[in-house]
PDB file of C-alpha atoms in Angstrom:
ATOM      1  CA  THR A   1     131.144 129.794 153.050  1.00  0.00           C
ATOM      2  CA  PRO A   2     133.229 127.631 150.720  1.00  0.00           C
ATOM      3  CA  ALA A   3     136.778 128.668 149.917  1.00  0.00           C
ATOM      4  CA  THR A   4     137.099 130.508 146.633  1.00  0.00           C
ATOM      5  CA  PRO A   5     139.070 128.781 143.869  1.00  0.00           C
ATOM      6  CA  LEU A   6     140.314 132.143 142.615  1.00  0.00           C
ATOM      7  CA  THR A   7     143.873 131.218 143.318  1.00  0.00           C
ATOM      8  CA  GLY A   8     145.194 134.698 142.658  1.00  0.00           C
ATOM      9  CA  ARG A   9     143.830 135.913 145.984  1.00  0.00           C
ATOM     10  CA  LYS A  10     146.602 134.160 147.856  1.00  0.00           C
ATOM     11  CA  TYR A  11     149.057 136.366 145.986  1.00  0.00           C
ATOM     12  CA  LEU A  12     147.566 139.547 147.483  1.00  0.00           C
ATOM     13  CA  LYS A  13     150.067 141.463 149.550  1.00  0.00           C
ATOM     14  CA  SER A  14     149.151 143.094 152.833  1.00  0.00           C
ATOM     15  CA  LYS A  15     147.653 146.562 152.630  1.00  0.00           C
ATOM     16  CA  GLU A  16     150.120 149.393 152.814  1.00  0.00           C
ATOM     17  CA  GLN A  17     149.749 151.440 155.962  1.00  0.00           C
ATOM     18  CA  GLY A  18     150.027 155.146 156.578  1.00  0.00           C
ATOM     19  CA  GLN A  19     149.243 156.341 153.059  1.00  0.00           C
ATOM     20  CA  ASN A  20     146.641 158.918 152.119  1.00  0.00           C
ATOM     21  CA  VAL A  21     145.014 157.099 149.219  1.00  0.00           C
ATOM     22  CA  THR A  22     143.107 159.031 146.555  1.00  0.00           C
ATOM     23  CA  PRO A  23     142.201 158.017 142.975  1.00  0.00           C
ATOM     24  CA  VAL A  24     144.900 160.339 141.589  1.00  0.00           C
ATOM     25  CA  SER A  25     147.591 159.177 144.012  1.00  0.00           C
ATOM     26  CA  THR A  26     146.680 155.550 143.384  1.00  0.00           C
ATOM     27  CA  ALA A  27     146.987 155.963 139.599  1.00  0.00           C
ATOM     28  CA  THR A  28     150.288 157.817 139.965  1.00  0.00           C
ATOM     29  CA  GLN A  29     151.712 155.178 142.286  1.00  0.00           C
ATOM     30  CA  THR A  30     150.534 152.351 140.021  1.00  0.00           C
ATOM     31  CA  VAL A  31     152.250 153.846 136.966  1.00  0.00           C
ATOM     32  CA  GLN A  32     155.420 154.510 138.966  1.00  0.00           C
ATOM     33  CA  ARG A  33     155.462 150.915 140.199  1.00  0.00           C
ATOM     34  CA  LEU A  34     155.007 149.624 136.678  1.00  0.00           C
ATOM     35  CA  GLN A  35     157.856 151.774 135.388  1.00  0.00           C
ATOM     36  CA  SER A  36     160.035 150.656 138.293  1.00  0.00           C
ATOM     37  CA  LEU A  37     159.156 147.030 137.568  1.00  0.00           C
ATOM     38  CA  LEU A  38     160.322 147.465 133.976  1.00  0.00           C
ATOM     39  CA  SER A  39     163.412 149.518 134.778  1.00  0.00           C
ATOM     40  CA  GLY A  40     166.393 148.336 132.763  1.00  0.00           C
ATOM     41  CA  ARG A  41     164.236 146.248 130.429  1.00  0.00           C
ATOM     42  CA  GLN A  42     163.581 146.831 126.742  1.00  0.00           C
ATOM     43  CA  ALA A  43     160.584 146.228 124.491  1.00  0.00           C
ATOM     44  CA  ALA A  44     162.426 143.308 122.927  1.00  0.00           C
ATOM     45  CA  PRO A  45     163.495 139.783 123.907  1.00  0.00           C
ATOM     46  CA  SER A  46     166.608 139.549 126.078  1.00  0.00           C
ATOM     47  CA  PRO A  47     169.697 137.608 124.927  1.00  0.00           C
ATOM     48  CA  TRP A  48     168.724 134.783 127.321  1.00  0.00           C
ATOM     49  CA  LEU A  49     165.237 134.584 125.826  1.00  0.00           C
ATOM     50  CA  LEU A  50     166.549 134.564 122.254  1.00  0.00           C
ATOM     51  CA  GLN A  51     169.078 131.835 123.068  1.00  0.00           C
ATOM     52  CA  THR A  52     166.470 129.726 124.854  1.00  0.00           C
ATOM     53  CA  ILE A  53     163.981 130.011 122.000  1.00  0.00           C
ATOM     54  CA  SER A  54     166.669 129.096 119.475  1.00  0.00           C
ATOM     55  CA  ARG A  55     167.700 126.073 121.542  1.00  0.00           C
ATOM     56  CA  VAL A  56     164.307 124.559 122.363  1.00  0.00           C
ATOM     57  CA  CYS A  57     162.143 125.392 119.337  1.00  0.00           C
ATOM     58  CA  GLU A  58     162.116 123.126 116.317  1.00  0.00           C
ATOM     59  CA  THR A  59     160.852 125.997 114.164  1.00  0.00           C
ATOM     60  CA  ASN A  60     160.964 129.739 114.728  1.00  0.00           C
ATOM     61  CA  PRO A  61     157.826 130.731 116.709  1.00  0.00           C
ATOM     62  CA  LYS A  62     158.123 134.261 115.275  1.00  0.00           C
ATOM     63  CA  ILE A  63     157.236 135.829 118.603  1.00  0.00           C
ATOM     64  CA  GLU A  64     158.383 139.315 117.626  1.00  0.00           C
ATOM     65  CA  GLU A  65     156.184 139.189 114.526  1.00  0.00           C
ATOM     66  CA  ARG A  66     153.208 138.126 116.632  1.00  0.00           C
ATOM     67  CA  VAL A  67     153.816 140.958 119.088  1.00  0.00           C
ATOM     68  CA  ARG A  68     154.214 143.480 116.276  1.00  0.00           C
ATOM     69  CA  SER A  69     150.932 142.387 114.699  1.00  0.00           C
ATOM     70  CA  LEU A  70     149.063 142.549 118.015  1.00  0.00           C
ATOM     71  CA  GLY A  71     150.597 145.955 118.719  1.00  0.00           C
ATOM     72  CA  GLU A  72     149.394 147.348 115.402  1.00  0.00           C
ATOM     73  CA  LYS A  73     145.919 146.046 116.131  1.00  0.00           C
ATOM     74  CA  PHE A  74     145.963 147.649 119.579  1.00  0.00           C
ATOM     75  CA  CYS A  75     147.092 151.055 118.277  1.00  0.00           C
ATOM     76  CA  ALA A  76     144.420 151.047 115.576  1.00  0.00           C
ATOM     77  CA  GLU A  77     141.698 150.347 118.146  1.00  0.00           C
ATOM     78  CA  TYR A  78     143.119 152.663 120.820  1.00  0.00           C
ATOM     79  CA  THR A  79     143.127 155.668 118.486  1.00  0.00           C
ATOM     80  CA  GLN A  80     139.744 154.852 116.949  1.00  0.00           C
ATOM     81  CA  THR A  81     136.994 157.442 117.362  1.00  0.00           C
ATOM     82  CA  THR A  82     133.805 156.004 118.868  1.00  0.00           C
ATOM     83  CA  PRO A  83     130.452 157.473 119.955  1.00  0.00           C
ATOM     84  CA  ASN A  84     131.691 157.368 123.562  1.00  0.00           C
ATOM     85  CA  HIS A  85     135.276 158.481 122.979  1.00  0.00           C
ATOM     86  CA  PRO A  86     136.888 161.017 120.610  1.00  0.00           C
ATOM     87  CA  GLY A  87     139.907 158.792 120.073  1.00  0.00           C
ATOM     88  CA  THR A  88     143.431 159.089 121.441  1.00  0.00           C
ATOM     89  CA  HIS A  89     146.564 160.458 119.805  1.00  0.00           C
ATOM     90  CA  ILE A  90     148.889 157.807 118.440  1.00  0.00           C
ATOM     91  CA  ASP A  91     151.690 158.951 120.775  1.00  0.00           C
ATOM     92  CA  PHE A  92     149.664 157.883 123.819  1.00  0.00           C
ATOM     93  CA  ALA A  93     148.901 154.525 122.228  1.00  0.00           C
ATOM     94  CA  GLN A  94     152.549 153.911 121.349  1.00  0.00           C
ATOM     95  CA  LYS A  95     153.723 154.808 124.860  1.00  0.00           C
ATOM     96  CA  ARG A  96     151.340 152.287 126.395  1.00  0.00           C
ATOM     97  CA  LEU A  97     152.247 149.738 123.755  1.00  0.00           C
ATOM     98  CA  GLN A  98     155.950 150.066 124.551  1.00  0.00           C
ATOM     99  CA  LEU A  99     155.292 149.394 128.235  1.00  0.00           C
ATOM    100  CA  ALA A 100     153.116 146.395 127.366  1.00  0.00           C
ATOM    101  CA  GLU A 101     155.751 144.958 125.017  1.00  0.00           C
ATOM    102  CA  THR A 102     158.438 145.377 127.674  1.00  0.00           C
ATOM    103  CA  LEU A 103     156.246 143.664 130.254  1.00  0.00           C
ATOM    104  CA  PHE A 104     155.377 140.892 127.781  1.00  0.00           C
ATOM    105  CA  TYR A 105     159.000 139.900 127.194  1.00  0.00           C
ATOM    106  CA  LYS A 106     159.780 140.112 130.914  1.00  0.00           C
ATOM    107  CA  LEU A 107     156.852 137.857 131.814  1.00  0.00           C
ATOM    108  CA  LEU A 108     157.591 135.449 128.974  1.00  0.00           C
ATOM    109  CA  GLU A 109     161.148 135.092 130.231  1.00  0.00           C
ATOM    110  CA  ASN A 110     159.970 134.552 133.819  1.00  0.00           C
ATOM    111  CA  ILE A 111     157.428 131.953 132.692  1.00  0.00           C
ATOM    112  CA  LEU A 112     159.994 130.012 130.659  1.00  0.00           C
ATOM    113  CA  LYS A 113     162.553 130.052 133.475  1.00  0.00           C
ATOM    114  CA  ASP A 114     159.949 128.419 135.690  1.00  0.00           C
ATOM    115  CA  GLU A 115     158.592 126.027 133.059  1.00  0.00           C
ATOM    116  CA  ILE A 116     161.945 124.561 131.993  1.00  0.00           C
ATOM    117  CA  LYS A 117     162.517 123.351 135.561  1.00  0.00           C
ATOM    118  CA  LYS A 118     159.579 120.964 135.229  1.00  0.00           C
ATOM    119  CA  PRO A 119     160.153 117.377 134.061  1.00  0.00           C
ATOM    120  CA  ASN A 120     158.929 116.462 130.578  1.00  0.00           C
ATOM    121  CA  PHE A 121     158.180 120.087 129.769  1.00  0.00           C
ATOM    122  CA  ASP A 122     157.638 120.705 126.051  1.00  0.00           C
ATOM    123  CA  CYS A 123     158.814 124.283 125.658  1.00  0.00           C
ATOM    124  CA  ASN A 124     158.423 124.122 121.890  1.00  0.00           C
ATOM    125  CA  SER A 125     154.669 123.455 122.089  1.00  0.00           C
ATOM    126  CA  LEU A 126     154.070 126.364 124.458  1.00  0.00           C
ATOM    127  CA  LEU A 127     156.088 128.836 122.393  1.00  0.00           C
ATOM    128  CA  GLN A 128     154.280 127.792 119.212  1.00  0.00           C
ATOM    129  CA  HIS A 129     150.860 128.243 120.826  1.00  0.00           C
ATOM    130  CA  GLU A 130     149.193 131.293 119.302  1.00  0.00           C
ATOM    131  CA  MET A 131     146.600 131.718 122.049  1.00  0.00           C
ATOM    132  CA  PHE A 132     149.277 131.690 124.741  1.00  0.00           C
ATOM    133  CA  HIS A 133     151.005 134.678 123.154  1.00  0.00           C
ATOM    134  CA  GLN A 134     147.757 136.509 122.438  1.00  0.00           C
ATOM    135  CA  THR A 135     146.400 136.185 125.965  1.00  0.00           C
ATOM    136  CA  LEU A 136     149.731 137.016 127.627  1.00  0.00           C
ATOM    137  CA  PHE A 137     150.084 140.132 125.480  1.00  0.00           C
ATOM    138  CA  ALA A 138     146.467 141.116 126.186  1.00  0.00           C
ATOM    139  CA  CYS A 139     147.088 140.696 129.912  1.00  0.00           C
ATOM    140  CA  CYS A 140     150.129 142.976 129.683  1.00  0.00           C
ATOM    141  CA  LEU A 141     148.043 145.590 127.874  1.00  0.00           C
ATOM    142  CA  GLU A 142     145.323 145.312 130.511  1.00  0.00           C
ATOM    143  CA  ILE A 143     147.890 145.873 133.264  1.00  0.00           C
ATOM    144  CA  VAL A 144     149.194 148.992 131.503  1.00  0.00           C
ATOM    145  CA  ILE A 145     145.724 150.365 130.724  1.00  0.00           C
ATOM    146  CA  TYR A 146     144.576 149.812 134.295  1.00  0.00           C
ATOM    147  CA  SER A 147     147.740 151.459 135.606  1.00  0.00           C
ATOM    148  CA  TYR A 148     146.846 154.623 133.688  1.00  0.00           C
ATOM    149  CA  ASN A 149     143.259 154.474 134.996  1.00  0.00           C
ATOM    150  CA  SER A 150     141.685 154.692 131.538  1.00  0.00           C
ATOM    151  CA  GLN A 151     137.959 154.877 132.285  1.00  0.00           C
ATOM    152  CA  GLN A 152     136.937 154.551 128.629  1.00  0.00           C
ATOM    153  CA  ARG A 153     138.829 151.299 128.108  1.00  0.00           C
ATOM    154  CA  THR A 154     137.979 149.192 131.107  1.00  0.00           C
ATOM    155  CA  PHE A 155     137.958 145.413 130.842  1.00  0.00           C
ATOM    156  CA  PRO A 156     136.920 143.687 128.594  1.00  0.00           C
ATOM    157  CA  TRP A 157     137.855 146.453 126.120  1.00  0.00           C
ATOM    158  CA  VAL A 158     141.267 144.905 125.467  1.00  0.00           C
ATOM    159  CA  LEU A 159     139.712 141.541 124.584  1.00  0.00           C
ATOM    160  CA  THR A 160     137.331 143.172 122.127  1.00  0.00           C
ATOM    161  CA  ALA A 161     140.198 145.165 120.598  1.00  0.00           C
ATOM    162  CA  LEU A 162     142.327 142.062 120.036  1.00  0.00           C
ATOM    163  CA  ASP A 163     139.404 139.716 119.308  1.00  0.00           C
ATOM    164  CA  ILE A 164     140.150 137.333 122.191  1.00  0.00           C
ATOM    165  CA  GLU A 165     137.503 135.283 123.960  1.00  0.00           C
ATOM    166  CA  PRO A 166     137.274 135.694 127.765  1.00  0.00           C
ATOM    167  CA  TYR A 167     137.238 131.888 128.048  1.00  0.00           C
ATOM    168  CA  HIS A 168     140.808 131.810 126.701  1.00  0.00           C
ATOM    169  CA  PHE A 169     141.969 134.902 128.586  1.00  0.00           C
ATOM    170  CA  TYR A 170     141.045 133.300 131.897  1.00  0.00           C
ATOM    171  CA  LYS A 171     143.833 130.756 131.470  1.00  0.00           C
ATOM    172  CA  ILE A 172     146.619 133.346 131.584  1.00  0.00           C
ATOM    173  CA  ILE A 173     145.597 135.271 134.713  1.00  0.00           C
ATOM    174  CA  GLU A 174     147.126 133.087 137.423  1.00  0.00           C
ATOM    175  CA  VAL A 175     150.116 132.323 135.188  1.00  0.00           C
ATOM    176  CA  THR A 176     150.796 136.072 134.997  1.00  0.00           C
ATOM    177  CA  VAL A 177     150.433 136.664 138.730  1.00  0.00           C
ATOM    178  CA  ARG A 178     152.731 133.741 139.552  1.00  0.00           C
ATOM    179  CA  ALA A 179     155.312 134.883 137.005  1.00  0.00           C
ATOM    180  CA  GLU A 180     155.698 138.374 138.475  1.00  0.00           C
ATOM    181  CA  ASP A 181     155.663 138.699 142.250  1.00  0.00           C
ATOM    182  CA  GLN A 182     156.295 142.452 142.102  1.00  0.00           C
ATOM    183  CA  LEU A 183     152.823 143.323 140.833  1.00  0.00           C
ATOM    184  CA  SER A 184     151.111 145.698 143.247  1.00  0.00           C
ATOM    185  CA  ARG A 185     148.382 144.490 145.570  1.00  0.00           C
ATOM    186  CA  ASP A 186     145.910 146.688 143.709  1.00  0.00           C
ATOM    187  CA  MET A 187     146.898 145.125 140.385  1.00  0.00           C
ATOM    188  CA  VAL A 188     146.551 141.560 141.663  1.00  0.00           C
ATOM    189  CA  LYS A 189     143.147 142.435 143.083  1.00  0.00           C
ATOM    190  CA  HIS A 190     142.128 143.874 139.712  1.00  0.00           C
ATOM    191  CA  LEU A 191     143.132 140.656 137.943  1.00  0.00           C
ATOM    192  CA  ASN A 192     141.191 138.653 140.529  1.00  0.00           C
ATOM    193  CA  LEU A 193     138.073 140.690 139.788  1.00  0.00           C
ATOM    194  CA  ILE A 194     138.530 140.020 136.075  1.00  0.00           C
ATOM    195  CA  GLU A 195     138.770 136.314 136.853  1.00  0.00           C
ATOM    196  CA  GLU A 196     135.467 136.490 138.722  1.00  0.00           C
ATOM    197  CA  GLN A 197     133.835 138.472 135.921  1.00  0.00           C
ATOM    198  CA  ILE A 198     134.826 135.853 133.354  1.00  0.00           C
ATOM    199  CA  LEU A 199     133.712 132.856 135.400  1.00  0.00           C
ATOM    200  CA  GLU A 200     130.435 134.445 136.458  1.00  0.00           C
ATOM    201  CA  ALA A 201     129.312 135.862 133.121  1.00  0.00           C
ATOM    202  CA  LEU A 202     131.670 136.455 130.191  1.00  0.00           C
ATOM    203  CA  ALA A 203     132.632 132.812 129.661  1.00  0.00           C
ATOM    204  CA  TRP A 204     128.937 131.931 129.289  1.00  0.00           C
ATOM    205  CA  ARG A 205     128.094 134.214 126.377  1.00  0.00           C
ATOM    206  CA  GLY A 206     126.343 132.560 123.456  1.00  0.00           C
ATOM    207  CA  ASN A 207     129.400 132.586 121.173  1.00  0.00           C
ATOM    208  CA  SER A 208     131.857 131.473 123.856  1.00  0.00           C
ATOM    209  CA  PRO A 209     134.204 128.540 123.077  1.00  0.00           C
ATOM    210  CA  LEU A 210     133.108 127.141 126.432  1.00  0.00           C
ATOM    211  CA  TRP A 211     130.011 125.679 124.773  1.00  0.00           C
ATOM    212  CA  GLU A 212     132.177 123.866 122.236  1.00  0.00           C
ATOM    213  CA  ALA A 213     134.331 122.571 125.087  1.00  0.00           C
ATOM    214  CA  ILE A 214     131.218 121.310 126.860  1.00  0.00           C
ATOM    215  CA  GLY A 215     130.060 119.577 123.687  1.00  0.00           C
ATOM    216  CA  ALA A 216     133.454 117.963 123.111  1.00  0.00           C
ATOM    217  CA  SER A 217     133.771 116.753 126.692  1.00  0.00           C
ATOM    218  CA  GLU A 218     131.919 113.834 128.224  1.00  0.00           C
ATOM    219  CA  LEU A 219     130.943 115.926 131.217  1.00  0.00           C
ATOM    220  CA  PRO A 220     127.284 116.688 131.880  1.00  0.00           C
ATOM    221  CA  ILE A 221     126.144 120.233 131.191  1.00  0.00           C
ATOM    222  CA  PRO A 222     126.046 122.140 134.505  1.00  0.00           C
ATOM    223  CA  THR A 223     122.488 122.677 135.701  1.00  0.00           C
ATOM    224  CA  CYS A 224     120.957 126.008 136.619  1.00  0.00           C
ATOM    225  CA  GLU A 225     121.379 125.088 140.284  1.00  0.00           C
ATOM    226  CA  ASP A 226     125.063 124.344 139.745  1.00  0.00           C
ATOM    227  CA  VAL A 227     125.910 127.762 138.341  1.00  0.00           C
ATOM    228  CA  SER A 228     123.586 130.002 140.346  1.00  0.00           C
ATOM    229  CA  LEU A 229     124.957 132.101 143.159  1.00  0.00           C
ATOM    230  CA  PRO A 230     123.676 131.376 146.673  1.00  0.00           C
ATOM    231  CA  GLY A 231     120.277 132.971 147.236  1.00  0.00           C
ATOM    232  CA  GLN A 232     119.345 133.171 143.560  1.00  0.00           C
ATOM    233  CA  LEU A 233     117.290 129.978 143.740  1.00  0.00           C
ATOM    234  CA  LEU A 234     114.968 128.767 146.466  1.00  0.00           C
ATOM    235  CA  GLU A 235     116.492 125.301 146.525  1.00  0.00           C
ATOM    236  CA  ASP A 236     120.031 125.943 145.428  1.00  0.00           C
ATOM    237  CA  ASN A 237     123.103 124.251 146.797  1.00  0.00           C
ATOM    238  CA  PRO A 238     125.103 126.919 148.651  1.00  0.00           C
ATOM    239  CA  THR A 239     128.335 124.997 148.156  1.00  0.00           C
ATOM    240  CA  LEU A 240     128.220 125.277 144.351  1.00  0.00           C
ATOM    241  CA  THR A 241     128.729 128.540 142.470  1.00  0.00           C
ATOM    242  CA  PRO A 242     130.153 129.399 139.054  1.00  0.00           C
ATOM    243  CA  LEU A 243     133.428 129.992 140.857  1.00  0.00           C
ATOM    244  CA  ASN A 244     133.869 126.552 142.399  1.00  0.00           C
ATOM    245  CA  ASN A 245     131.696 124.229 140.332  1.00  0.00           C
ATOM    246  CA  PRO A 246     133.991 121.302 139.442  1.00  0.00           C
ATOM    247  CA  ALA A 247     132.413 120.782 136.020  1.00  0.00           C
ATOM    248  CA  ILE A 248     133.178 124.362 135.034  1.00  0.00           C
ATOM    249  CA  ARG A 249     136.691 124.245 136.455  1.00  0.00           C
ATOM    250  CA  ARG A 250     137.541 121.076 134.512  1.00  0.00           C
ATOM    251  CA  LEU A 251     136.454 122.721 131.274  1.00  0.00           C
ATOM    252  CA  VAL A 252     138.611 125.782 131.874  1.00  0.00           C
ATOM    253  CA  VAL A 253     141.834 124.197 133.113  1.00  0.00           C
ATOM    254  CA  PRO A 254     143.017 120.582 133.297  1.00  0.00           C
ATOM    255  CA  VAL A 255     142.809 118.764 136.607  1.00  0.00           C
ATOM    256  CA  VAL A 256     146.257 118.432 138.149  1.00  0.00           C
ATOM    257  CA  THR A 257     147.479 117.625 141.607  1.00  0.00           C
ATOM    258  CA  GLN A 258     150.546 119.849 141.521  1.00  0.00           C
ATOM    259  CA  SER A 259     150.802 122.999 143.613  1.00  0.00           C
ATOM    260  CA  PRO A 260     150.274 125.921 143.326  1.00  0.00           C
ATOM    261  CA  GLY A 261     148.271 125.204 140.178  1.00  0.00           C
ATOM    262  CA  PRO A 262     148.405 124.293 136.492  1.00  0.00           C
ATOM    263  CA  SER A 263     151.475 125.619 134.713  1.00  0.00           C
ATOM    264  CA  ALA A 264     151.380 127.629 131.506  1.00  0.00           C
ATOM    265  CA  SER A 265     152.079 124.539 129.408  1.00  0.00           C
ATOM    266  CA  GLU A 266     149.281 122.629 131.159  1.00  0.00           C
ATOM    267  CA  ARG A 267     146.793 125.429 130.584  1.00  0.00           C
ATOM    268  CA  PHE A 268     147.749 125.806 126.925  1.00  0.00           C
ATOM    269  CA  HIS A 269     148.506 122.168 126.197  1.00  0.00           C
ATOM    270  CA  SER A 270     146.372 121.957 123.031  1.00  0.00           C
ATOM    271  CA  PRO A 271     145.558 122.730 120.358  1.00  0.00           C
ATOM    272  CA  VAL A 272     148.387 124.740 118.840  1.00  0.00           C
ATOM    273  CA  THR A 273     147.065 127.462 116.565  1.00  0.00           C
ATOM    274  CA  SER A 274     149.501 128.926 114.084  1.00  0.00           C
ATOM    275  CA  ALA A 275     149.329 132.502 112.932  1.00  0.00           C
TER     276      ALA A 275
END
């Protein structure tokens, strides 16, 4: 069996021993860990983050305005009544939003502290990249929603709510896991499963930007054999799946030789989309 390219799996911590695990206890522990992770932090950029942004950005990236706009969109969707859900009170939405905003600024700070160590890093381009902020914020919301075990808003609900394509969201998953080593084993596993879901199905939907990327590249379109799971075809190649096909991987993230993987700036190198 070929090694999986889902790099997040190497970030999984060992299973905790001696605990009586139930769905309720798991949800409670996950929320407690999230709150502990964010202890002492605020739903606003830290002085270090503000100073760094002011120093490296040629123009104001208006990050707080972006976050505020995304937060309003989230609250509107979270409280919306649907045929499958009666809607949620705004207080619940705002509580989850506050946690997501706090996590967003913490992760953004961690990412920048790592990125600025790299030679020739263009911090300005990354901070001006609209999709970088959108996907990072969506990932923070997904972490919060999953922590509260919201059965009515399982992935990809958050992408639909914020109008983000799975193809773009994929790029932020490993960046997030690398940026915060205190995420629980269960949370990292959840993000890994999302990564699989995107690569196996969601990125291939008819309106996915992946098709535009294929058209713009000079790479051949992957064949049915290339993207089929082992056993789905009589004469398939068991070493190629949607998860390790090199043609697919090159379209999702740039090919680099650095370890442990492409940085945030490499994944969101172009184009820059302004709000």
